mmCIF file of N, CA and C in Angstrom:
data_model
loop_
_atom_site.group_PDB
_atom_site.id
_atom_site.type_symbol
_atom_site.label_atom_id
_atom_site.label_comp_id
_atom_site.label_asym_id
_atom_site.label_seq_id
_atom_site.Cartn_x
_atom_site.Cartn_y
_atom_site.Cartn_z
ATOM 1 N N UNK I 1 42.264 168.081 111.061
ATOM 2 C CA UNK I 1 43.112 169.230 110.948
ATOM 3 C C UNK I 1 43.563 169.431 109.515
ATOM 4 N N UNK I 2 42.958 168.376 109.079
ATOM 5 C CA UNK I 2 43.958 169.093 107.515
ATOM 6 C C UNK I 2 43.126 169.690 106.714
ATOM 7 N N UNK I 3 43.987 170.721 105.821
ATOM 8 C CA UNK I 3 42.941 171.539 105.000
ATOM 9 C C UNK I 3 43.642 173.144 106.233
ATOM 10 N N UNK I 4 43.474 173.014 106.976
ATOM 11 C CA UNK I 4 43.613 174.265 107.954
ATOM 12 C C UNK I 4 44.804 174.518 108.169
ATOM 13 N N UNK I 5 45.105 176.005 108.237
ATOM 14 C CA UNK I 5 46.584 176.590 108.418
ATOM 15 C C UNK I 5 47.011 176.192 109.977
ATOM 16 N N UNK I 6 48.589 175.620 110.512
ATOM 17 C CA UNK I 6 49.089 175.678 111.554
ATOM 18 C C UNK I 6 49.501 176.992 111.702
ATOM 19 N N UNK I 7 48.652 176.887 113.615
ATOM 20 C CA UNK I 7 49.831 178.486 113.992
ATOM 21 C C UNK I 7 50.457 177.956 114.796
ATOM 22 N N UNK I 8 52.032 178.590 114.841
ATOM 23 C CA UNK I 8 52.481 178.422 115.675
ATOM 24 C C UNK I 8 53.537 179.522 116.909
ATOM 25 N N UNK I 9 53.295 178.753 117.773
ATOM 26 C CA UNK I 9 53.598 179.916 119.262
ATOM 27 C C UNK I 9 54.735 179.206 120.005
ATOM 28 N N UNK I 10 55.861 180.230 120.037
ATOM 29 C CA UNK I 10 56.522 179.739 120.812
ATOM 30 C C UNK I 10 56.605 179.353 122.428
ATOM 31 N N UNK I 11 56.792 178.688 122.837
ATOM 32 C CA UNK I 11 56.851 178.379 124.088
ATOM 33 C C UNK I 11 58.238 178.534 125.082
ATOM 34 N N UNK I 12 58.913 179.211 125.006
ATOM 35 C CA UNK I 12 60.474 179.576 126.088
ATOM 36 C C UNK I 12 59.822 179.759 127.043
ATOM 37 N N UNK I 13 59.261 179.705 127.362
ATOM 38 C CA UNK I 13 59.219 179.781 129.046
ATOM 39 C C UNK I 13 58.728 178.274 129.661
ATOM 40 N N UNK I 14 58.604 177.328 128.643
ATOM 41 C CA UNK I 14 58.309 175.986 129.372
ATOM 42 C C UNK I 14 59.345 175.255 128.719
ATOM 43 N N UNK I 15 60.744 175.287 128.256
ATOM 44 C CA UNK I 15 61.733 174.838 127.785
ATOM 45 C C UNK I 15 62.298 173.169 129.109
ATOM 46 N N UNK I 16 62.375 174.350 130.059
ATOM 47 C CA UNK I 16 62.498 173.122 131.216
ATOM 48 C C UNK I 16 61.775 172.187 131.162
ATOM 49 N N UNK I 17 60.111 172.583 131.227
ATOM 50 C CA UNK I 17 59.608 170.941 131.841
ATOM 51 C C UNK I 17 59.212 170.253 130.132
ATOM 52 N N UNK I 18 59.276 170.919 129.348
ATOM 53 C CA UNK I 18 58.956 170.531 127.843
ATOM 54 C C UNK I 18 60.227 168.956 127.648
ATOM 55 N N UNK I 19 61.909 170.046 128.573
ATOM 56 C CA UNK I 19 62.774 168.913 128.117
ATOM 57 C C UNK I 19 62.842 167.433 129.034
ATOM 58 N N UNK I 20 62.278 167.997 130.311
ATOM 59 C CA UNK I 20 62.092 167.061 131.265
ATOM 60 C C UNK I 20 61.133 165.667 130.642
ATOM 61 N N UNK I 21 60.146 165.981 130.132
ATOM 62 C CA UNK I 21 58.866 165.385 129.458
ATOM 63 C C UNK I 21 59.715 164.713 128.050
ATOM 64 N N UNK I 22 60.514 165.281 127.624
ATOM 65 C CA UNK I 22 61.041 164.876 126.485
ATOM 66 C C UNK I 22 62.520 163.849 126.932
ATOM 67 N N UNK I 23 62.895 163.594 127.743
ATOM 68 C CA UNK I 23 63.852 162.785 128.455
ATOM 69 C C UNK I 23 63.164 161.673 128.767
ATOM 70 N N UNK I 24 61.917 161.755 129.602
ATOM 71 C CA UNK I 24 61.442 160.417 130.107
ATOM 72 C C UNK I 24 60.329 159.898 128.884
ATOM 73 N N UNK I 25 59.791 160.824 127.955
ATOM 74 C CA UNK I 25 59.641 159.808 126.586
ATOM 75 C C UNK I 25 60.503 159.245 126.051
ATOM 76 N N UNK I 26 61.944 159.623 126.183
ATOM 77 C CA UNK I 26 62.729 159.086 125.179
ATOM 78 C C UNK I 26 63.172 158.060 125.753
ATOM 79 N N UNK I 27 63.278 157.601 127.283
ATOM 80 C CA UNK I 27 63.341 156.264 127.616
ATOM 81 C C UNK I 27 62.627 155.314 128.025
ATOM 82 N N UNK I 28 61.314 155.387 127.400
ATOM 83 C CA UNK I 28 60.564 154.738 126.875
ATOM 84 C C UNK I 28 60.973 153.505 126.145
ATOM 85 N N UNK I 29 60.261 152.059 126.531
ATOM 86 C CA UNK I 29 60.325 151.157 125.336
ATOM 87 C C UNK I 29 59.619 151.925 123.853
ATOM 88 N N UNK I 30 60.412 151.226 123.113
ATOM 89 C CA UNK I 30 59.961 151.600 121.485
ATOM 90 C C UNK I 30 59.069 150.871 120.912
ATOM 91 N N UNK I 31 57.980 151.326 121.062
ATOM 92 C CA UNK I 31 57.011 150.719 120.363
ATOM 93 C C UNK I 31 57.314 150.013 118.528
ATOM 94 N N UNK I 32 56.514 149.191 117.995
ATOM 95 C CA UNK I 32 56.661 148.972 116.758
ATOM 96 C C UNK I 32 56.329 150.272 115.938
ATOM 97 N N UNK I 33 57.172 151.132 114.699
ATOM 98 C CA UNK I 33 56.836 151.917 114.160
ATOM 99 C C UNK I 33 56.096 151.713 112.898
ATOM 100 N N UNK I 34 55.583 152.827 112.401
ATOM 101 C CA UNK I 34 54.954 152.438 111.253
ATOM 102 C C UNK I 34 55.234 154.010 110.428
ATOM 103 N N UNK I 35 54.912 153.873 109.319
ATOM 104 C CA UNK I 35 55.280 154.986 108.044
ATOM 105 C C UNK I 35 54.401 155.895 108.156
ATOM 106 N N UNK I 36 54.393 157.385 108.015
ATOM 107 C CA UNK I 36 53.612 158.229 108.161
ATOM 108 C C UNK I 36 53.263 159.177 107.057
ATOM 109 N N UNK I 37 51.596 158.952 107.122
ATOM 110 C CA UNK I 37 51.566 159.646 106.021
ATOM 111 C C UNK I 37 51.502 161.201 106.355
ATOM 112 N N UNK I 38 51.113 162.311 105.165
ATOM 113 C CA UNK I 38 50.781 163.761 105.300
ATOM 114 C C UNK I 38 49.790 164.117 106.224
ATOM 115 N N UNK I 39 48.627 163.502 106.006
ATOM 116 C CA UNK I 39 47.356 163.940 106.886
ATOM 117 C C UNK I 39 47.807 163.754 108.408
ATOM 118 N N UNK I 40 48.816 162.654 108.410
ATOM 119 C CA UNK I 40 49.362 162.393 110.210
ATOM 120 C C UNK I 40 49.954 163.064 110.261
ATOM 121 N N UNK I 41 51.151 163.745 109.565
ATOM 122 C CA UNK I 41 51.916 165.186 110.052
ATOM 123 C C UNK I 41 51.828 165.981 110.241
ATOM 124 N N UNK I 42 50.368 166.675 109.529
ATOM 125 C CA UNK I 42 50.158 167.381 109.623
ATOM 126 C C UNK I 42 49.568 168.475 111.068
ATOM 127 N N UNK I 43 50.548 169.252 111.661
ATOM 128 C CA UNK I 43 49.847 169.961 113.132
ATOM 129 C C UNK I 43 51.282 170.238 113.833
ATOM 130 N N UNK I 44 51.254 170.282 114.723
ATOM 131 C CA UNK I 44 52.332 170.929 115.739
ATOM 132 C C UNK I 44 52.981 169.948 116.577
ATOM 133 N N UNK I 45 54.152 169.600 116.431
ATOM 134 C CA UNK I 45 55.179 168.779 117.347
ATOM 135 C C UNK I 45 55.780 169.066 117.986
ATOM 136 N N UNK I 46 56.263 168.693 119.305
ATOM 137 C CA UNK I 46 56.812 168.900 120.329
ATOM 138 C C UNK I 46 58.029 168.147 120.661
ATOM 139 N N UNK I 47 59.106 168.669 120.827
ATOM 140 C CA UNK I 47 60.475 167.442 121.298
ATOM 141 C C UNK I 47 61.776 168.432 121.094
ATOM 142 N N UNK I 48 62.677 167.592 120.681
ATOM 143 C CA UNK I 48 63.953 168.355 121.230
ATOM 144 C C UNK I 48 64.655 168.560 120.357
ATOM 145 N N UNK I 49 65.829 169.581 120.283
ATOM 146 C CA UNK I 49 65.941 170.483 119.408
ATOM 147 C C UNK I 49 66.807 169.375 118.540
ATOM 148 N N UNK I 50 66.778 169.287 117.306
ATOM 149 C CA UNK I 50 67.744 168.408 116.454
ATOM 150 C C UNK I 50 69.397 169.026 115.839
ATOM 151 N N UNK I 51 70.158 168.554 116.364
ATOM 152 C CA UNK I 51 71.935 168.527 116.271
ATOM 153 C C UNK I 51 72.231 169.715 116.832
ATOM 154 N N UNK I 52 73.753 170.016 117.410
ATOM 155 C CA UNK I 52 73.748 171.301 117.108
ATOM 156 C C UNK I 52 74.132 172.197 118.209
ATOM 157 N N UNK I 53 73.012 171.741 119.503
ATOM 158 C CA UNK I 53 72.724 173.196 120.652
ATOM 159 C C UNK I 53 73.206 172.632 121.689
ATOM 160 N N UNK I 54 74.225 171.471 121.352
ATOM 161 C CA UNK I 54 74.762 170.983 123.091
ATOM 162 C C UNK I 54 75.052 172.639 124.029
ATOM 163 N N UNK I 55 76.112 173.429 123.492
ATOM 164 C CA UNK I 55 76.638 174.119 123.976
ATOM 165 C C UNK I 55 75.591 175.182 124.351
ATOM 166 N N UNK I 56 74.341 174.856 123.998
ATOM 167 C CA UNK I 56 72.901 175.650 124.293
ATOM 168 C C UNK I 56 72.577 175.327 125.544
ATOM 169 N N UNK I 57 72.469 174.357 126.277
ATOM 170 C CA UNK I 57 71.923 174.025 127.601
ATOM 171 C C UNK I 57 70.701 173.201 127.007
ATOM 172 N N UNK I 58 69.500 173.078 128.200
ATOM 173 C CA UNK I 58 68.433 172.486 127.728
ATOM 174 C C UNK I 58 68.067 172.969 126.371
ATOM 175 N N UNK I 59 67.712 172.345 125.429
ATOM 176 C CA UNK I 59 66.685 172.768 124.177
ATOM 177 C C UNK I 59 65.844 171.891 123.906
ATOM 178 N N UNK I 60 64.539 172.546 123.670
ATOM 179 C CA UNK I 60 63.475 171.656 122.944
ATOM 180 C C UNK I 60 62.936 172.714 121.257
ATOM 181 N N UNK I 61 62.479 171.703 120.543
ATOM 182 C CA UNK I 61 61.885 172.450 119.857
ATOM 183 C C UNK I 61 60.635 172.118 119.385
ATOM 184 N N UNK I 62 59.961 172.996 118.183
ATOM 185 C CA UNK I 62 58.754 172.365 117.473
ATOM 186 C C UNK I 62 58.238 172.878 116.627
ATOM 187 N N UNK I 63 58.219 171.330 115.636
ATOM 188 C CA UNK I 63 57.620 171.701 114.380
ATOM 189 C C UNK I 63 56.518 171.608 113.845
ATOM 190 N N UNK I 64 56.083 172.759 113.197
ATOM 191 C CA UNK I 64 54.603 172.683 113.041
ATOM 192 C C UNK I 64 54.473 172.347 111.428
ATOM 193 N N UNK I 65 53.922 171.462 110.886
ATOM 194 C CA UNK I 65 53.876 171.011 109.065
ATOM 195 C C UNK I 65 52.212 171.071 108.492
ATOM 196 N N UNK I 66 52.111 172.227 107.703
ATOM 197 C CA UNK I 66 50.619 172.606 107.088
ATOM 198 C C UNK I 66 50.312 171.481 105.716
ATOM 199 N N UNK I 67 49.018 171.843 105.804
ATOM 200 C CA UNK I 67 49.059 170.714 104.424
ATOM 201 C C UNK I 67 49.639 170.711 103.021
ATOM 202 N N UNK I 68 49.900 172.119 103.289
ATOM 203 C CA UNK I 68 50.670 172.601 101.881
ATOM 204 C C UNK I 68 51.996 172.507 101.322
ATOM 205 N N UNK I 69 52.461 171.600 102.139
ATOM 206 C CA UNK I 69 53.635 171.632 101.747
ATOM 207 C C UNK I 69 55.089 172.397 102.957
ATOM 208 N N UNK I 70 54.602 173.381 103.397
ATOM 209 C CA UNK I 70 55.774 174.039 104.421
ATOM 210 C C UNK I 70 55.486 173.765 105.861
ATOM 211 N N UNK I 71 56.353 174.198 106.250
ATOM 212 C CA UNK I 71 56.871 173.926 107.639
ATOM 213 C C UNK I 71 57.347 174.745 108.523
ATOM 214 N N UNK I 72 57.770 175.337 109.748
ATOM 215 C CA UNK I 72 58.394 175.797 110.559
ATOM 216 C C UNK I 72 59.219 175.145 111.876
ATOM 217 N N UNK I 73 60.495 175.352 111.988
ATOM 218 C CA UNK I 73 60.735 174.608 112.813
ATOM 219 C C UNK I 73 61.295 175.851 113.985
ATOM 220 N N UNK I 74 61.567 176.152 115.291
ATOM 221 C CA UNK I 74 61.531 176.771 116.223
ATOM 222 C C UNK I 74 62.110 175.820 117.460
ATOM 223 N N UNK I 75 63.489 175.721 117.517
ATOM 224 C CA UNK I 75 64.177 175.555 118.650
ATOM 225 C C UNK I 75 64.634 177.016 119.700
ATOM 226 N N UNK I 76 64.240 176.448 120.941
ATOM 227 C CA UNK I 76 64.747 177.159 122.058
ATOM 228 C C UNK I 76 65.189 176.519 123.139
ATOM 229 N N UNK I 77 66.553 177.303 124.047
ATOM 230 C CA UNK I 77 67.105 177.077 124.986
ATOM 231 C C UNK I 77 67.502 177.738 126.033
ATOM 232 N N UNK I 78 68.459 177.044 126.809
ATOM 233 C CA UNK I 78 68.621 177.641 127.988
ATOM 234 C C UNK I 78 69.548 178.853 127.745
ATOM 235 N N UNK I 79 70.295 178.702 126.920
ATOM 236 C CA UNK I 79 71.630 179.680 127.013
ATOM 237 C C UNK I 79 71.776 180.131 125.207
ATOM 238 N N UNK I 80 70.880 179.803 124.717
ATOM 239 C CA UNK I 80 71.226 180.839 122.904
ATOM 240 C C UNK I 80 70.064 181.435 122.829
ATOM 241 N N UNK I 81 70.080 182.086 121.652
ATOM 242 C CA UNK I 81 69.129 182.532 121.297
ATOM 243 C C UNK I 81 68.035 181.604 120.356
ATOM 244 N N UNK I 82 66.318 182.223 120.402
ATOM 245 C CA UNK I 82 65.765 180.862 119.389
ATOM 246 C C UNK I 82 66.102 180.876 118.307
ATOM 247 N N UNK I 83 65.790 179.760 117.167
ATOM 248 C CA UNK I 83 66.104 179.894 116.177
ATOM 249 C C UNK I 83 64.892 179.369 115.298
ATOM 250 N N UNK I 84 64.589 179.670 114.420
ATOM 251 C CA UNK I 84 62.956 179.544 113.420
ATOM 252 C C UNK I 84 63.322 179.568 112.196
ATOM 253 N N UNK I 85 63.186 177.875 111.632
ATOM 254 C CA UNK I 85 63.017 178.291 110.488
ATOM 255 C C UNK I 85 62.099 177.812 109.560
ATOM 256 N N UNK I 86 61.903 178.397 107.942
ATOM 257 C CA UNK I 86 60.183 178.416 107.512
ATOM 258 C C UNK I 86 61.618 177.399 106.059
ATOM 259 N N UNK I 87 60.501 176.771 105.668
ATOM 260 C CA UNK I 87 60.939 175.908 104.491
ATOM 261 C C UNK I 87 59.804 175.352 103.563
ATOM 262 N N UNK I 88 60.082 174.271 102.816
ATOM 263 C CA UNK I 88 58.776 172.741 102.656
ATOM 264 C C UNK I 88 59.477 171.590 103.065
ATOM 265 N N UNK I 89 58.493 171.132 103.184
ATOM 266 C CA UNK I 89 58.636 169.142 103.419
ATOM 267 C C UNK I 89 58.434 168.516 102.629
ATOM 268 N N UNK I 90 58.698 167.273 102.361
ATOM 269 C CA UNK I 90 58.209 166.017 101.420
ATOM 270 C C UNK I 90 58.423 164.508 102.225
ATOM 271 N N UNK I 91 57.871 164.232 102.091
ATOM 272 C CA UNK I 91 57.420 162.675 102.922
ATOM 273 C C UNK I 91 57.864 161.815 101.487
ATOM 274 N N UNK I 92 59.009 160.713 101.521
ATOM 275 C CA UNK I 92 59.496 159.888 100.607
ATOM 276 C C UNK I 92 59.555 158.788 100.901
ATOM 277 N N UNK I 93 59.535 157.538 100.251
ATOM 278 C CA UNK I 93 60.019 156.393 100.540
ATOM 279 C C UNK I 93 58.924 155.994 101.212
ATOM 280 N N UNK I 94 57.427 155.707 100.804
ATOM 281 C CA UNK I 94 55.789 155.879 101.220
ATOM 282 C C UNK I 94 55.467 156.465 102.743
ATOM 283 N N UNK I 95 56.385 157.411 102.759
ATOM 284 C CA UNK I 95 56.196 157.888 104.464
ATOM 285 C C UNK I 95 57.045 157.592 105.567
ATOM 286 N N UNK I 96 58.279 156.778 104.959
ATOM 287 C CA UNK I 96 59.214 156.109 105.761
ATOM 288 C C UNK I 96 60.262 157.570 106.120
ATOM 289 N N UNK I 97 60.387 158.241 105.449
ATOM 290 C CA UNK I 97 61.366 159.526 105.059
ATOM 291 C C UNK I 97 61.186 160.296 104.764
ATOM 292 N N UNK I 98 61.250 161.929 105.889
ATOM 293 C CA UNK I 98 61.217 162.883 105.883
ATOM 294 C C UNK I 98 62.143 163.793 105.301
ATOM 295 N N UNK I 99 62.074 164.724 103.999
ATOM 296 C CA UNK I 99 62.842 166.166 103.622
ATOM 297 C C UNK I 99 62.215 167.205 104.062
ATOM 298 N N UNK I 100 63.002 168.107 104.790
ATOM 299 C CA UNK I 100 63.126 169.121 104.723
ATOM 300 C C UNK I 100 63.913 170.368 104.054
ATOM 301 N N UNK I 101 63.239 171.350 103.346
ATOM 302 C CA UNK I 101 64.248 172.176 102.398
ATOM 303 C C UNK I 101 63.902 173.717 103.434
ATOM 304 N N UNK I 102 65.354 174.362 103.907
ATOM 305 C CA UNK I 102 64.884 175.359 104.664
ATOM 306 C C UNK I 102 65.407 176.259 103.733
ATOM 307 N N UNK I 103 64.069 177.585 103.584
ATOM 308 C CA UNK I 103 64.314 178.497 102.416
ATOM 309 C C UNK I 103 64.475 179.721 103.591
ATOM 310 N N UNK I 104 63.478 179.822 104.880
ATOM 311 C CA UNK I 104 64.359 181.161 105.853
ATOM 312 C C UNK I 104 64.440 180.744 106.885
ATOM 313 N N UNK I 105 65.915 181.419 107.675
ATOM 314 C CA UNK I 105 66.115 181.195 108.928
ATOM 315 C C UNK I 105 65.934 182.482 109.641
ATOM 316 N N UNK I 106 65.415 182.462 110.928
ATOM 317 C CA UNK I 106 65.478 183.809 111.543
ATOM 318 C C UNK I 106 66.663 184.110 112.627
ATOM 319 N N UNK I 107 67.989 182.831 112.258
ATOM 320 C CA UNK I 107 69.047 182.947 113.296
ATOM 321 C C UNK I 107 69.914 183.571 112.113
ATOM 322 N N UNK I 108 70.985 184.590 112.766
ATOM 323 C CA UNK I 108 71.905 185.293 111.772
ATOM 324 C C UNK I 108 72.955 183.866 111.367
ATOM 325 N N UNK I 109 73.285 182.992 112.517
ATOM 326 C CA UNK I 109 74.312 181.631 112.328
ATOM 327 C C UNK I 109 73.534 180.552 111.292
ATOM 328 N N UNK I 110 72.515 180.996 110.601
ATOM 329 C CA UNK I 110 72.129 179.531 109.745
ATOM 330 C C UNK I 110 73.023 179.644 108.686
ATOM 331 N N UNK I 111 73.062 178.837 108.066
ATOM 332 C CA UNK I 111 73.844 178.805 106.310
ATOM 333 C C UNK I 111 73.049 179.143 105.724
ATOM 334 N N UNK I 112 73.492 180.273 104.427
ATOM 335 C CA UNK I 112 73.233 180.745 103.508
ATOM 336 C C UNK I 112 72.305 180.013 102.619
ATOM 337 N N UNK I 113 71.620 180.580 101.654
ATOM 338 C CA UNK I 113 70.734 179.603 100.902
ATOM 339 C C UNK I 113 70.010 178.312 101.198
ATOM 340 N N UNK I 114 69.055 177.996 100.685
ATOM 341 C CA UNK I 114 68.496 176.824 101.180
ATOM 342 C C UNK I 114 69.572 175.259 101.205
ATOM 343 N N UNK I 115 69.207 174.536 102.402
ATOM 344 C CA UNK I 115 69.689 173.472 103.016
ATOM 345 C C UNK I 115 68.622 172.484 102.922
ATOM 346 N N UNK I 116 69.056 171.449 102.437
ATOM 347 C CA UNK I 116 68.067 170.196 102.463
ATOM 348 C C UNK I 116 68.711 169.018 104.099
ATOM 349 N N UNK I 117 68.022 168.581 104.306
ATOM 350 C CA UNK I 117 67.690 167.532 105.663
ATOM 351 C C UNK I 117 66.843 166.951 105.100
ATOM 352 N N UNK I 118 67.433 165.233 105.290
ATOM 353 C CA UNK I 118 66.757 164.064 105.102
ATOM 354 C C UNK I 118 67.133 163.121 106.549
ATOM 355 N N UNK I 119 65.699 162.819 107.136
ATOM 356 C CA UNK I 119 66.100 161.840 107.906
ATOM 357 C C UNK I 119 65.191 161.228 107.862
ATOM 358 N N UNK I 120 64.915 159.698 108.477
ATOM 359 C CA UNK I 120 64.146 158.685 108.668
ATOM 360 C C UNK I 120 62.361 159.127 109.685
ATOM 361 N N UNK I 121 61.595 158.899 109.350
ATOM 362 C CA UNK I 121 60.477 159.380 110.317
ATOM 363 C C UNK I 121 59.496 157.772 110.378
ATOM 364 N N UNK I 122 59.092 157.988 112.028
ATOM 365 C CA UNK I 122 58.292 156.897 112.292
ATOM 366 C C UNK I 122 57.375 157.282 113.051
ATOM 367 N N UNK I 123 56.260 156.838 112.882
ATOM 368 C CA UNK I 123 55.088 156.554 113.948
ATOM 369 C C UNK I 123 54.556 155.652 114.942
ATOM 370 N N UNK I 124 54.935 156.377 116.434
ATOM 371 C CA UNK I 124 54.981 155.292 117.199
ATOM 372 C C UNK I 124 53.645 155.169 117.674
ATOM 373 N N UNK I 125 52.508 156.375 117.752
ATOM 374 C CA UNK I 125 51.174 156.450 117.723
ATOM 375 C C UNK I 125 50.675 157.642 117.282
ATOM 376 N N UNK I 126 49.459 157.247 117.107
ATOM 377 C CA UNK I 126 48.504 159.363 116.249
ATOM 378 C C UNK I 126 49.171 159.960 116.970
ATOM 379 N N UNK I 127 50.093 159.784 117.711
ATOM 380 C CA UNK I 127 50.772 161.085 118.904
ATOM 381 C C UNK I 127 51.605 161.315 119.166
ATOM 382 N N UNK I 128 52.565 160.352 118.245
ATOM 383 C CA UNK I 128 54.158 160.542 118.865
ATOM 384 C C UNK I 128 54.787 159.796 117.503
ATOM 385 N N UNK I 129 55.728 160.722 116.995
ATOM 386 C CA UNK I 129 56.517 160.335 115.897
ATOM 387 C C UNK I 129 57.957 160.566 116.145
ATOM 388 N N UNK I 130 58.762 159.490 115.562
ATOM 389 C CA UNK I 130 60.536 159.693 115.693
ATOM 390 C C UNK I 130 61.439 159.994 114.328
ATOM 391 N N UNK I 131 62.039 160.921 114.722
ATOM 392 C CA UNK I 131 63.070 161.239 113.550
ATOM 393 C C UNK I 131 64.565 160.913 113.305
ATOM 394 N N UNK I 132 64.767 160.373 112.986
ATOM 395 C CA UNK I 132 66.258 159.912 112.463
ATOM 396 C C UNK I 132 66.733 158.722 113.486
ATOM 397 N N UNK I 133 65.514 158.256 113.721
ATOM 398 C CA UNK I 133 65.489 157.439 114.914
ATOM 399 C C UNK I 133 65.891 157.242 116.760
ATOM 400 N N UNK I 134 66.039 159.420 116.505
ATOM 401 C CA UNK I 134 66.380 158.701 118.049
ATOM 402 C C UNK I 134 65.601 160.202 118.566
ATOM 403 N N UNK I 135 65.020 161.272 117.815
ATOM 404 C CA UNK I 135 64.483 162.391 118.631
ATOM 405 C C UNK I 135 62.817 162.020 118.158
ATOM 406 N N UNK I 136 62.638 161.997 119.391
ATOM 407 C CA UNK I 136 60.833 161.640 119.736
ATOM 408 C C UNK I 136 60.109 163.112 119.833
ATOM 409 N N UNK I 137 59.037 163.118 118.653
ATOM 410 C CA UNK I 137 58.268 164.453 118.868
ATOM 411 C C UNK I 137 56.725 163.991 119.365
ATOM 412 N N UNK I 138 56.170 165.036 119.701
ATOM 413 C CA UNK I 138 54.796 164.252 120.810
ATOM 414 C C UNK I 138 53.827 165.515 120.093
ATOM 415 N N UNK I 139 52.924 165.067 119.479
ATOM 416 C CA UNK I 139 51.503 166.181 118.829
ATOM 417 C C UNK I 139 50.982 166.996 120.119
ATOM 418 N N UNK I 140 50.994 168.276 119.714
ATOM 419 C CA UNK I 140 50.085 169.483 120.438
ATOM 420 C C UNK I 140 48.721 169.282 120.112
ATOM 421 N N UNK I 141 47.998 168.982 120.616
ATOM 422 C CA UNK I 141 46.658 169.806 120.596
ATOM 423 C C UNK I 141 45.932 171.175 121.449
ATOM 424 N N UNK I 142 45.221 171.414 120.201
ATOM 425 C CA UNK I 142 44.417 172.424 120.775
ATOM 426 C C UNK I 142 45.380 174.121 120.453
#
């Protein structure tokens, strides 16, 4: 996949069983992690929406990361509206640590100007990576 542009499609209408699926991964034993590089991030992730949307009901979201550098991230729920936003990434600390810099949001409630997010990222297999150590995202294919 790398070298090739991510598209990405939202999914609200499978929010339910997306979060259902994303509950019983997350109590899962934890595999040993390992550091992730670009070529592994690169594609479409699946999991749940990060901080924020308690008062949302169910949310899942997903981020899709091209080789170039940007990103999109796209949370949806039961009770707000979605929210999408386009930025870049940088993988730091040899892959141990994920930035995100968000340059647009398509929710009127984001903060002004770009926002940086740093959290911890791991690889628990080619298929499932964790962020800040406790939200589990699971690769789309196809």
């Amino acid at each position: 996949m790398f070298g090739q542009e991510v598209k990405v499609v939202a999914r609200v209408t499978l929010v339910g069983a997306v979060a259902a699926g994303v509950s019983a991964i997350g109590l899962a034993g934890a595999a040993a992690a390992d550091a992730v590089s670009q070529q592994t991030l690169v594609g479409a992730w699946l999991g749940p929406a990060i901080g924020g949307m308690d008062e949302c009901g169910t949310a899942s979201a997903e981020y899709a990361f091209s080789p170039d550098g940007t990103y999109r991230y796209q949370a949806v729920s039961d009770n707000c509206k979605a929210v999408m936003i386009d930025g870049r990434y940088e993988l730091q600390a040899d892959g141990g640590v994920l930035q995100t810099r968000m340059e647009e949001c398509g929710d009127p409630g984001c903060p002004a100007g770009p926002s940086i997010l740093t959290m911890s990222i791991n690889a628990i297999d080619p298929d499932s990576i964790v962020l800040d150590g406790r939200y589990t995202y699971r690769r789309q294919h196809g």
